[in-house]
Short mmCIF file of C-alpha atoms in Angstrom, two decimals:
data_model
loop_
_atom_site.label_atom_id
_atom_site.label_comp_id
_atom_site.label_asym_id
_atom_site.label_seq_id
_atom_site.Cartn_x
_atom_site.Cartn_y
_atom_site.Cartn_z
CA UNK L 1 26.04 58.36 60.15
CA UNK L 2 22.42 59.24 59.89
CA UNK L 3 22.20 60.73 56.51
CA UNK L 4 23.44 59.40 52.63
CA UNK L 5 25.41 62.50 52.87
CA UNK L 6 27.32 62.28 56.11
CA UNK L 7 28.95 58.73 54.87
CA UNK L 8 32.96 58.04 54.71
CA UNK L 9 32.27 55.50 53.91
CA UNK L 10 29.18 52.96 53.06
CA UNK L 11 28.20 49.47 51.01
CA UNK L 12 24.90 48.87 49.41
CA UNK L 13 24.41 45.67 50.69
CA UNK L 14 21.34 44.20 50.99
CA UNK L 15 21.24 42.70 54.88
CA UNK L 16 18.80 41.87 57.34
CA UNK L 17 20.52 43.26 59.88
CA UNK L 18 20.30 45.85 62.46
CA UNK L 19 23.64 47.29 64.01
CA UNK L 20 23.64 50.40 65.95
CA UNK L 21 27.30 51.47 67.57
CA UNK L 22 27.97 54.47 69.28
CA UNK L 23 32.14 55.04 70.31
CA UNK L 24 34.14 57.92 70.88
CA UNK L 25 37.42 56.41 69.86
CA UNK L 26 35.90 54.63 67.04
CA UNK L 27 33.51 55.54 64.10
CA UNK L 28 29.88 55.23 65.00
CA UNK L 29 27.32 54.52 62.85
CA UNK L 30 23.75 52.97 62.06
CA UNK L 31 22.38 50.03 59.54
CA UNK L 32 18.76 50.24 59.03
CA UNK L 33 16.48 47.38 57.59
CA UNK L 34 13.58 47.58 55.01
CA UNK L 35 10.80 45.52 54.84
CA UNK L 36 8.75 46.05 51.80
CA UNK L 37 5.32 44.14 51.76
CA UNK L 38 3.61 43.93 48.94
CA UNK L 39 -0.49 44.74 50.33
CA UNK L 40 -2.62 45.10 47.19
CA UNK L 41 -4.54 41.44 48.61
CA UNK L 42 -6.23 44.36 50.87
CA UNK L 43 -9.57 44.99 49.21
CA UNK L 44 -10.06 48.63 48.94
CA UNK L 45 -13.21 48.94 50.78
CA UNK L 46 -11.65 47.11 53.87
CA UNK L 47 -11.46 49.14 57.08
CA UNK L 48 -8.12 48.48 58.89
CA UNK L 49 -8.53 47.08 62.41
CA UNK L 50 -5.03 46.15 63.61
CA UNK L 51 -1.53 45.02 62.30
CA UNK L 52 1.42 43.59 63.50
CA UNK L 53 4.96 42.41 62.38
CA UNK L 54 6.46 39.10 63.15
CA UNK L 55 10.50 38.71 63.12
CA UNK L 56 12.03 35.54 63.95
CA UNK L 57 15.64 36.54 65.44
CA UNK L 58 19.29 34.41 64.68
CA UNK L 59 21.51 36.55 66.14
CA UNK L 60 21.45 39.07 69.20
CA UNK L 61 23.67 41.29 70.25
CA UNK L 62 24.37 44.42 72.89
CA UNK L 63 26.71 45.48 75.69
CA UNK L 64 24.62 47.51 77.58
CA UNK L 65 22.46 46.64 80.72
CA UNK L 66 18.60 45.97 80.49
CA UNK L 67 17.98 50.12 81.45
CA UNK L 68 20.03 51.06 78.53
CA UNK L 69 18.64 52.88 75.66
CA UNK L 70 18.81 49.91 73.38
CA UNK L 71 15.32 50.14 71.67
CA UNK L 72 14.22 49.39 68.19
CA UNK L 73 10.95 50.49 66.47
CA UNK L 74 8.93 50.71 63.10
CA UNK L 75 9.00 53.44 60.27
CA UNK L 76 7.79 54.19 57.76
CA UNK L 77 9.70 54.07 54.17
CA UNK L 78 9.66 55.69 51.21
CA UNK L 79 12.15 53.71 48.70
CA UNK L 80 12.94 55.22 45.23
CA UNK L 81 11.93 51.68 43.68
CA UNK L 82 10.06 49.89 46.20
CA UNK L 83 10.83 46.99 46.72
CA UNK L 84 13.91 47.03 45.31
CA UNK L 85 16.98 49.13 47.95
CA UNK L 86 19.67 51.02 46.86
CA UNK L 87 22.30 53.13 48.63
CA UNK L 88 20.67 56.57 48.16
CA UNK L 89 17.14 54.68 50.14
CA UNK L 90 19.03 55.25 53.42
CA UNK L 91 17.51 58.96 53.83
CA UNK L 92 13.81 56.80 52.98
CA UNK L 93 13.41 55.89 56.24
CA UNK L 94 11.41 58.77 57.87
CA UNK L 95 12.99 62.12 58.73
CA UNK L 96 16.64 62.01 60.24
CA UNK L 97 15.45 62.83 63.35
CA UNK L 98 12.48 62.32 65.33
CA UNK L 99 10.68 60.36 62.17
CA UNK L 100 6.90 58.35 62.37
CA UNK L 101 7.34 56.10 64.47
CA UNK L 102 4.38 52.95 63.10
CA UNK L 103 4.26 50.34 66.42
CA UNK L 104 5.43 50.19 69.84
CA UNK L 105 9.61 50.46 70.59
CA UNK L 106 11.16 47.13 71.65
CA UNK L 107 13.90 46.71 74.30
CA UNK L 108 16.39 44.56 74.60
CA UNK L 109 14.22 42.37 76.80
CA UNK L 110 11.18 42.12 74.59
CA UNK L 111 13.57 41.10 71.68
CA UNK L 112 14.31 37.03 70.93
CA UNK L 113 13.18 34.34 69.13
CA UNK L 114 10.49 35.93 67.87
CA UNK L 115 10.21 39.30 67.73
CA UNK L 116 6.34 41.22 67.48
CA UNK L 117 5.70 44.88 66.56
CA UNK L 118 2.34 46.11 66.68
CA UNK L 119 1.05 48.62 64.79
CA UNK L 120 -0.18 51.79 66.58
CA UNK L 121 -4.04 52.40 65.60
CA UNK L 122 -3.41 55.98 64.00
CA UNK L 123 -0.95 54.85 61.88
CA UNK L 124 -2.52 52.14 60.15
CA UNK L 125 -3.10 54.35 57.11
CA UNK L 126 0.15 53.65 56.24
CA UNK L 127 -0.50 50.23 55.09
CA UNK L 128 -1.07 50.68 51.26
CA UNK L 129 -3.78 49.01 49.38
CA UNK L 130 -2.69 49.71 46.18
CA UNK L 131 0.90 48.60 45.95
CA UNK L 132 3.70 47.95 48.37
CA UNK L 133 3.77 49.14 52.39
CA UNK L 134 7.83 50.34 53.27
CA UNK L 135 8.64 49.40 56.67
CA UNK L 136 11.74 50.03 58.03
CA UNK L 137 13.05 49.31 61.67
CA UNK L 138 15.48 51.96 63.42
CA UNK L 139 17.04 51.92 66.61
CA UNK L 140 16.68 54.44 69.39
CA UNK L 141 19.99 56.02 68.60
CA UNK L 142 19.25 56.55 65.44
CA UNK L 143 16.24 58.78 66.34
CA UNK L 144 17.28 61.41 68.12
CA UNK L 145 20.30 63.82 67.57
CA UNK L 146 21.50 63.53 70.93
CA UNK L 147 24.73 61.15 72.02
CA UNK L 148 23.63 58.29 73.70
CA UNK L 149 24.28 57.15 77.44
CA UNK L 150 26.24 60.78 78.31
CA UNK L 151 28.96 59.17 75.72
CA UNK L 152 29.18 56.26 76.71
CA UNK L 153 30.25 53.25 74.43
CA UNK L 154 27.33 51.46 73.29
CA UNK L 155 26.47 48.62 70.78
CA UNK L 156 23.44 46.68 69.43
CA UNK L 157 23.29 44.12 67.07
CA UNK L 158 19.99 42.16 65.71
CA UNK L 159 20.04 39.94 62.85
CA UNK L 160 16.33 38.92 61.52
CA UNK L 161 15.66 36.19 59.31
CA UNK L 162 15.01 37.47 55.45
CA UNK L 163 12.73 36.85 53.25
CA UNK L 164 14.68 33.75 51.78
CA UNK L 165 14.06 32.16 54.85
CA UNK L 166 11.59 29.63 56.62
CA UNK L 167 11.01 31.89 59.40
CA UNK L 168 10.67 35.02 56.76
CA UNK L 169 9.06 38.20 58.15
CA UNK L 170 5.08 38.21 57.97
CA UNK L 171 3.13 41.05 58.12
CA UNK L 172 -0.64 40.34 59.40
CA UNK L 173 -3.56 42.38 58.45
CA UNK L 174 -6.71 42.31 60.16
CA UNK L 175 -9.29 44.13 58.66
CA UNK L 176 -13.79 43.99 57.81
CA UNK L 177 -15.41 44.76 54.66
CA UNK L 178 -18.13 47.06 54.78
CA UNK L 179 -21.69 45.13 54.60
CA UNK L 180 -25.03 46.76 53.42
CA UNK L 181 -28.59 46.36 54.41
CA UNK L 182 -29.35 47.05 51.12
CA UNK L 183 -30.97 43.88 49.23
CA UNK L 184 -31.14 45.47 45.79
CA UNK L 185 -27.42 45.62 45.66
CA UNK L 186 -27.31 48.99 44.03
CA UNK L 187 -25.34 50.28 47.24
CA UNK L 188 -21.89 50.16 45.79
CA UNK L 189 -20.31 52.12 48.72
CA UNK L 190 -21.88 49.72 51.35
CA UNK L 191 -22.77 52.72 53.69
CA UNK L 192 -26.65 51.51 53.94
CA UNK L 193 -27.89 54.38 51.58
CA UNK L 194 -28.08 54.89 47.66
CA UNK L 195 -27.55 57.73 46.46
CA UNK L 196 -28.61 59.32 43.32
CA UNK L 197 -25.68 58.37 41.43
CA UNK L 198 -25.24 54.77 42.65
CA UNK L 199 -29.26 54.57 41.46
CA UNK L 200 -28.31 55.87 38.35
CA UNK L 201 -25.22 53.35 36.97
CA UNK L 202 -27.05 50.78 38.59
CA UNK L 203 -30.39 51.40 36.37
CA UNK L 204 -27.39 52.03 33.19
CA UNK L 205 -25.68 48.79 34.41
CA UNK L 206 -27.99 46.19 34.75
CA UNK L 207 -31.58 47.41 33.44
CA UNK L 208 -31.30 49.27 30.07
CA UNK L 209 -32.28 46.92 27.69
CA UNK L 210 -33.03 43.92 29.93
CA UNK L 211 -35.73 45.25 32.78
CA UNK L 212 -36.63 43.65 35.64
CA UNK L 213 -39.35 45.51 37.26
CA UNK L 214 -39.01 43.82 40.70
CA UNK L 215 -35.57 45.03 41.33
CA UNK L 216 -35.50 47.98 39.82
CA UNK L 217 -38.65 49.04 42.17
CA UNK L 218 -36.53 47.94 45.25
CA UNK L 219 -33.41 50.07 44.57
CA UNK L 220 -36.12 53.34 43.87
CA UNK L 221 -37.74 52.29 46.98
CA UNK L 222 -34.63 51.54 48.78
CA UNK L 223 -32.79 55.04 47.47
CA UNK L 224 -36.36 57.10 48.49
CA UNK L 225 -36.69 55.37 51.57
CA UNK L 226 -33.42 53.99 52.99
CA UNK L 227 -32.40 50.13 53.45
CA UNK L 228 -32.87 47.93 56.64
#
């Protein structure tokens, strides 16, 4: 079931688990993992260069041949009290069909031991600086409202290690912080110009009351003539 609403039944466990199983004499249905990280060690002024996930993998589990549709991939998540997950997050996890997909899909192949998603470039913005970035991980099946295989019985089963773990999922941020040519340091934005603003605070800041000529000279000359 691929909505809080179409359950018959459900548990609010809290597993790190992926099962996918589609059966026509059976119920089918999807479990979906979240992955809350908790990014505010991302200074604000960093520019995002790449990201990627890390799993380490206990358990793995599917009936279908490598060909099959047996992917798995990154979402976003929206939790009602990140990090904290609660029945009603299940409809979190991107759109119920066709949702944001962050990193490359995984097949069955590309899926053991240890388990890397990368982040696609455009959707690094997703990664939040100021509090916690929701990741979930979907499978294939659960994307799409079509049936799988032409209705064919089909099952996948992934266990990741948790948090609580030695091998716990890592997250890994690479990123630069803005530099400045400016030497006078009044360049708070770090884009190699001062503006009249960033002139003025720095002048309130660190020169009312206790003036030092030299430097106050360099940011005017710096903010009338450009750094570098």
């Amino acid at each position: 079931y691929k909505s809080r609403g179409d359950f018959l039944s459900s548990n609010s466990q809290n597993q790190n688990s992926i099962f996918i199983r589609y059966n026509l004499s059976s119920f089918s249905f999807v479990r979906r993992i979240s992955l809350p990280f908790n990014t505010t060690a991302i200074p604000n002024d960093a520019i995002l260069s790449s990201a990627l996930l890390k799993l380490t993998s206990n358990t793995f589990f599917t009936n279908q041949p490598f060909n099959s549709g047996d992917l798995i991939t990154l979402v976003p998540t929206t939790l009602n009290n990140t990090p904290n997950l609660t029945l009603e997050d299940f409809d979190q996890f991107g759109s119920i069909d066709n949702p944001v997909e962050l990193s490359n899909r995984l097949n069955q192949s590309q899926i053991g031991l240890n388990t890397t998603f990368y982040f696609n470039e455009s959707k690094l913005y997703y990664i939040n600086k100021d509090g916690y970035t929701g990741i979930g991980i979907r499978g294939v099946y659960d994307l799409y409202p079509t049936i799988p295989n032409h209705r064919e019985y089909t099952e996948l089963l992934i266990w990741f290690d948790s948090a609580d773990s030695i091998n716990k999922p890592l997250l890994i941020v690479t990123y630069i912080i803005k530099t400045s040519q400016c030497s006078s340091g009044a360049d708070t934005n770090r884009n190699g110009i001062i503006s009249q603003d960033e002139l003025n605070s720095y002048i309130q800041e660190y020169y009312i009351g206790n003036v030092n000529i030299d430097k106050l000279s360099n940011a005017i000359a710096e903010h009338l003539n450009g750094c570098g």
